[in-house]
Short mmCIF file of C-alpha atoms in Angstrom, two decimals:
data_model
loop_
_atom_site.label_atom_id
_atom_site.label_comp_id
_atom_site.label_asym_id
_atom_site.label_seq_id
_atom_site.Cartn_x
_atom_site.Cartn_y
_atom_site.Cartn_z
CA MET A 1 121.50 -82.51 22.66
CA GLY A 2 120.10 -80.97 19.43
CA LEU A 3 121.55 -80.67 16.03
CA LYS A 4 124.82 -78.43 16.20
CA ILE A 5 124.63 -75.46 13.56
CA GLU A 6 127.70 -73.87 13.36
CA LEU A 7 127.58 -69.74 11.85
CA THR A 8 130.20 -68.29 10.12
CA PHE A 9 129.98 -64.48 9.41
CA SER A 10 131.30 -62.17 6.40
CA ASP A 11 132.62 -58.83 7.60
CA GLU A 12 129.29 -57.42 5.93
CA ILE A 13 126.89 -58.58 8.72
CA ASP A 14 126.69 -56.62 11.76
CA ALA A 15 126.04 -57.50 14.96
CA LYS A 16 122.81 -56.91 15.77
CA ASN A 17 121.92 -58.88 12.73
CA LYS A 18 124.06 -61.98 13.88
CA ASP A 19 122.25 -62.08 16.81
CA THR A 20 118.95 -62.68 14.65
CA PHE A 21 120.70 -65.25 12.90
CA ALA A 22 121.74 -66.79 15.95
CA ARG A 23 118.29 -66.65 17.37
CA ALA A 24 117.11 -68.26 14.10
CA ALA A 25 120.08 -71.18 14.29
CA ASP A 26 119.08 -71.82 17.88
CA ARG A 27 115.26 -72.33 17.13
CA TRP A 28 116.12 -75.10 14.74
CA SER A 29 118.46 -76.64 17.41
CA ASP A 30 115.77 -76.75 19.70
CA ILE A 31 113.57 -78.62 17.43
CA ILE A 32 115.48 -80.98 15.77
CA LYS A 33 116.68 -83.02 18.58
CA HIS A 34 119.78 -85.24 17.67
CA ASP A 35 122.97 -84.22 16.20
CA LEU A 36 124.12 -85.54 13.09
CA PRO A 37 127.37 -87.70 12.85
CA PRO A 38 130.74 -86.22 12.18
CA VAL A 39 131.53 -85.70 8.57
CA GLN A 40 134.84 -84.30 6.80
CA LEU A 41 134.34 -81.33 4.11
CA PRO A 42 136.69 -81.44 1.42
CA HIS A 43 138.97 -78.80 2.87
CA GLY A 44 139.62 -81.45 5.49
CA ALA A 45 137.50 -79.98 8.35
CA TRP A 46 135.35 -82.15 10.46
CA VAL A 47 132.05 -81.05 11.31
CA SER A 48 128.86 -82.84 13.38
CA GLY A 49 125.58 -81.20 12.45
CA ILE A 50 125.81 -78.34 9.91
CA ARG A 51 128.14 -75.67 9.36
CA VAL A 52 126.59 -72.29 7.25
CA ASP A 53 128.58 -69.73 5.91
CA VAL A 54 126.11 -66.41 6.19
CA GLN A 55 127.60 -63.85 3.78
CA GLY A 56 126.68 -60.41 3.14
CA ILE A 57 126.19 -59.40 -0.31
CA ASN A 58 125.21 -55.79 -1.80
CA LEU A 59 122.39 -56.16 -4.29
CA PRO A 60 121.12 -52.94 -5.95
CA HIS A 61 116.92 -52.67 -5.64
CA THR A 62 116.49 -56.06 -3.38
CA HIS A 63 113.51 -56.66 -1.69
CA GLY A 64 113.67 -59.48 0.95
CA ILE A 65 116.91 -61.15 1.45
CA ARG A 66 117.73 -62.06 -2.31
CA GLY A 67 120.64 -64.36 -2.83
CA LYS A 68 121.32 -67.94 -1.83
CA ALA A 69 120.11 -70.12 0.50
CA GLY A 70 120.94 -73.82 0.63
CA PRO A 71 122.71 -76.89 1.28
CA THR A 72 126.27 -76.83 -0.21
CA TYR A 73 127.66 -80.78 0.93
CA LEU A 74 125.55 -83.55 1.60
CA ARG A 75 126.38 -86.84 4.06
CA PRO A 76 126.87 -89.23 1.42
CA ASP A 77 124.74 -92.07 3.38
CA SER A 78 121.99 -89.65 4.83
CA LEU A 79 122.06 -87.07 2.08
CA LEU A 80 121.33 -84.57 4.93
CA PRO A 81 123.45 -81.39 4.69
CA ALA A 82 126.85 -81.11 6.42
CA ALA A 83 127.24 -77.43 5.12
CA GLY A 84 125.42 -74.61 3.39
CA ILE A 85 125.01 -71.04 2.60
CA LEU A 86 123.07 -68.02 3.61
CA GLN A 87 123.91 -65.02 1.16
CA ALA A 88 121.88 -61.83 2.05
CA ASP A 89 121.89 -58.14 1.15
CA PRO A 90 122.74 -56.50 4.32
CA ALA A 91 120.35 -53.50 3.47
CA ALA A 92 117.57 -55.79 2.87
CA LEU A 93 118.19 -57.30 6.36
CA HIS A 94 117.84 -53.63 8.15
CA ARG A 95 114.36 -53.32 6.08
CA LEU A 96 112.94 -56.56 7.41
CA GLU A 97 114.42 -55.81 10.71
CA ALA A 98 112.47 -52.41 10.52
CA GLN A 99 109.29 -54.05 9.65
CA GLY A 100 109.61 -56.71 12.52
CA ILE A 101 109.83 -59.78 10.33
CA LEU A 102 113.60 -60.58 10.32
CA TYR A 103 113.57 -63.16 12.46
CA PRO A 104 110.53 -65.44 10.84
CA ALA A 105 112.20 -64.47 7.33
CA LEU A 106 115.67 -66.05 8.69
CA LEU A 107 114.03 -69.31 10.17
CA HIS A 108 112.50 -69.50 6.41
CA GLN A 109 115.63 -69.53 5.03
CA MET A 110 117.44 -71.45 7.59
CA ALA A 111 115.20 -73.88 6.62
CA HIS A 112 116.37 -74.23 3.31
CA VAL A 113 119.90 -74.87 4.37
CA LEU A 114 118.74 -77.62 5.87
CA GLY A 115 117.30 -79.05 3.09
CA PHE A 116 113.54 -77.92 3.31
CA GLY A 117 112.07 -78.10 -0.43
CA LEU A 118 115.95 -78.29 -2.11
CA LEU A 119 116.05 -81.70 -1.26
CA TRP A 120 112.93 -82.91 -2.05
CA SER A 121 113.76 -83.68 -5.74
CA SER A 122 114.55 -86.83 -7.57
CA ALA A 123 118.06 -86.50 -7.65
CA TYR A 124 117.93 -86.43 -3.58
CA LEU A 125 115.67 -87.64 -1.51
CA ASN A 126 112.65 -88.22 -3.93
CA LEU A 127 109.72 -87.09 -2.02
CA VAL A 128 107.93 -84.97 -4.43
CA ALA A 129 105.26 -86.46 -7.12
CA ASP A 130 104.87 -84.57 -10.38
CA GLU A 131 108.03 -82.19 -9.35
CA GLY A 132 107.70 -79.40 -11.90
CA GLY A 133 104.17 -80.47 -13.28
CA TYR A 134 100.93 -78.66 -12.53
CA ALA A 135 100.10 -80.32 -8.92
CA PRO A 136 102.93 -81.46 -7.16
CA LEU A 137 102.73 -83.33 -3.89
CA PHE A 138 105.24 -83.83 -1.32
CA THR A 139 104.65 -87.46 -0.60
CA GLY A 140 106.81 -88.03 2.93
CA PRO A 141 104.58 -90.14 5.33
CA LYS A 142 104.35 -88.11 8.48
CA ALA A 143 103.78 -84.96 6.37
CA THR A 144 101.02 -86.79 4.26
CA GLN A 145 99.31 -87.88 7.82
CA LEU A 146 99.31 -84.56 9.29
CA TYR A 147 97.96 -82.82 5.96
CA SER A 148 94.85 -85.38 6.07
CA GLU A 149 94.47 -84.82 9.76
CA LEU A 150 94.56 -80.83 8.86
CA THR A 151 91.87 -81.73 6.38
CA GLY A 152 89.80 -84.26 7.78
CA CYS A 153 90.17 -86.92 4.90
CA ALA A 154 92.89 -89.02 3.57
CA GLN A 155 95.36 -87.05 1.31
CA PRO A 156 97.70 -88.45 -1.37
CA GLY A 157 100.51 -85.93 -0.25
CA VAL A 158 100.86 -82.45 0.78
CA PRO A 159 100.36 -79.73 -1.97
CA VAL A 160 103.77 -78.06 -2.90
CA GLU A 161 103.99 -74.49 -4.67
CA ASN A 162 103.30 -74.98 -8.77
CA THR A 163 103.78 -71.31 -9.43
CA GLY A 164 106.58 -68.72 -9.45
CA GLY A 165 110.33 -69.18 -10.39
CA ARG A 166 112.92 -71.62 -9.91
CA GLY A 167 113.25 -70.40 -6.26
CA ASN A 168 109.48 -71.00 -5.47
CA ARG A 169 107.87 -73.74 -7.25
CA ASP A 170 108.47 -77.41 -5.76
CA PHE A 171 110.02 -75.98 -2.65
CA HIS A 172 107.58 -74.38 -0.61
CA TRP A 173 103.89 -75.42 0.72
CA ARG A 174 101.30 -74.15 -2.03
CA GLU A 175 100.64 -70.30 -1.02
CA HIS A 176 96.84 -70.35 -2.23
CA ILE A 177 96.27 -73.62 0.33
CA PHE A 178 98.78 -72.96 3.36
CA GLY A 179 98.48 -69.29 3.72
CA ASN A 180 100.97 -67.68 6.45
CA GLU A 181 102.28 -71.00 7.39
CA LEU A 182 106.40 -70.32 7.62
CA MET A 183 107.67 -72.54 4.71
CA SER A 184 104.93 -71.17 2.16
CA GLY A 185 106.92 -68.96 -0.24
CA HIS A 186 105.48 -65.82 1.19
CA MET A 187 106.26 -63.93 4.42
CA ASP A 188 103.42 -62.79 6.45
CA ALA A 189 103.89 -59.70 7.86
CA VAL A 190 101.66 -60.30 11.03
CA SER A 191 102.19 -64.18 12.10
CA SER A 192 104.09 -66.85 10.15
CA PRO A 193 103.76 -69.99 12.36
CA LEU A 194 106.05 -72.58 12.21
CA SER A 195 103.51 -75.56 12.05
CA ARG A 196 103.84 -79.33 12.99
CA LEU A 197 103.54 -79.86 8.97
CA THR A 198 106.77 -78.43 8.45
CA LEU A 199 108.34 -80.03 11.24
CA ALA A 200 106.76 -83.56 9.39
CA ALA A 201 108.51 -82.93 6.47
CA LEU A 202 111.90 -82.59 8.25
CA GLU A 203 111.04 -85.95 9.73
CA ASP A 204 110.29 -87.44 6.40
CA MET A 205 113.66 -85.74 4.92
CA GLY A 206 115.35 -87.97 7.88
CA TYR A 207 115.76 -85.60 11.08
CA THR A 208 114.30 -86.15 14.24
CA VAL A 209 112.16 -83.25 15.59
CA ASP A 210 110.24 -82.06 18.31
CA TYR A 211 106.70 -81.39 17.43
CA ALA A 212 106.15 -79.78 20.94
CA ALA A 213 108.57 -77.11 19.59
CA ALA A 214 105.64 -76.51 16.80
CA GLU A 215 103.54 -73.34 16.75
CA ALA A 216 99.55 -73.39 16.55
CA TYR A 217 98.20 -73.56 12.99
CA ALA A 218 95.32 -74.34 11.03
CA LEU A 219 94.48 -73.85 7.57
CA PRO A 220 93.25 -70.87 6.22
CA HIS A 221 89.58 -70.72 4.59
CA PRO A 222 90.21 -71.16 0.73
CA GLN A 223 89.00 -67.98 -0.15
CA GLN A 224 90.73 -66.35 2.74
CA ALA A 225 94.31 -67.76 1.26
CA ALA A 226 93.64 -67.04 -2.17
CA THR A 227 92.83 -63.26 -1.53
CA ARG A 228 95.45 -62.63 1.16
CA GLN A 229 97.55 -59.42 0.20
CA LEU A 230 101.43 -59.78 0.00
CA ASP A 231 103.81 -57.84 0.76
CA LEU A 232 106.41 -56.98 -1.77
CA ASN A 233 109.29 -56.69 0.86
CA SER A 234 108.28 -59.94 2.38
CA ILE A 235 110.14 -63.28 1.53
CA CYS A 236 108.37 -63.86 -1.28
CA ARG A 237 110.85 -61.41 -3.23
CA THR A 238 113.57 -63.94 -2.33
CA CYS A 239 111.94 -67.16 -2.99
CA GLN A 240 109.63 -66.28 -5.83
CA HIS A 241 111.52 -63.90 -7.93
CA ALA A 242 114.84 -63.42 -6.82
CA SER A 243 116.75 -66.19 -4.80
CA TYR A 244 119.11 -68.65 -6.46
CA HIS A 245 120.08 -71.80 -4.96
CA PRO A 246 123.59 -73.06 -4.61
CA ASP A 247 125.33 -75.97 -5.96
CA ILE A 248 124.87 -79.11 -3.83
CA THR A 249 127.69 -81.78 -3.80
CA ILE A 250 127.21 -85.11 -2.08
CA LEU A 251 130.57 -86.21 -0.35
CA SER A 252 132.34 -89.03 -1.31
CA PRO A 253 131.98 -92.10 1.14
CA GLU A 254 135.83 -91.69 2.19
CA SER A 255 134.61 -88.48 4.11
CA LEU A 256 132.69 -90.75 6.50
CA PRO A 257 134.72 -91.31 9.89
CA ALA A 258 134.56 -95.44 9.38
CA ALA A 259 136.50 -94.68 5.99
CA TYR A 260 139.08 -92.19 7.37
CA GLU A 261 139.86 -94.55 10.68
CA GLU A 262 140.17 -97.59 7.83
CA ARG A 263 142.73 -95.20 5.92
CA ALA A 264 144.80 -94.15 9.29
CA VAL A 265 145.00 -97.86 10.02
CA LEU A 266 146.58 -98.75 6.46
CA ILE A 267 148.67 -95.80 6.82
#
């Protein structure tokens, strides 16, 4: 059984877009092979897997899905998400749908809700060297090994984005190296493959992944990646310029089932 991703929607998200959100969640559920242990959220509800609140927010002059995307509550033991939020401008969702890139854009954003990029910092999983610096590297061993295979030589880590605003740098693969890979900071209008490299990063974070679910990917020629034309309506406007990420709370150990059962016995 894969990861359970429970979606809740605000009234602003229409039925067609709800279906696309659900497709993106199902894709990640197929990739992440095992569910996460149950945990109790602050309002009392128990959740296994992750609960994602999808909210429609109206933002003028929006490009992409400007808003919040990320985890909000983390499990106290693994630091993997128990709940997250994804806010999107409904008008921007329709623009991306018309361009044919809504589904990969939501896959990208859902990965951030799972903690991709946002939980790499020293405050959480400590998987980035030179965080905030000139040459940040993702240092998880699985992703580092795969990047070494992609380049054909041993690497100390995977290059992480070192430019852009607070929604881009340190949270994505470096654009001028990885080109159109799904978890670079820009969405490609033609193809944005979800590679084994991204799955390896999720495994380094603590998820169990199915590498057979990855899509074919090869590093672009450096000149090709550097000169790639970027669509201003693409995900780059979300992650590089306009997005911001939610506050993250680590749940108390009292939220775990063992603590709950112990309290019940004492009562």
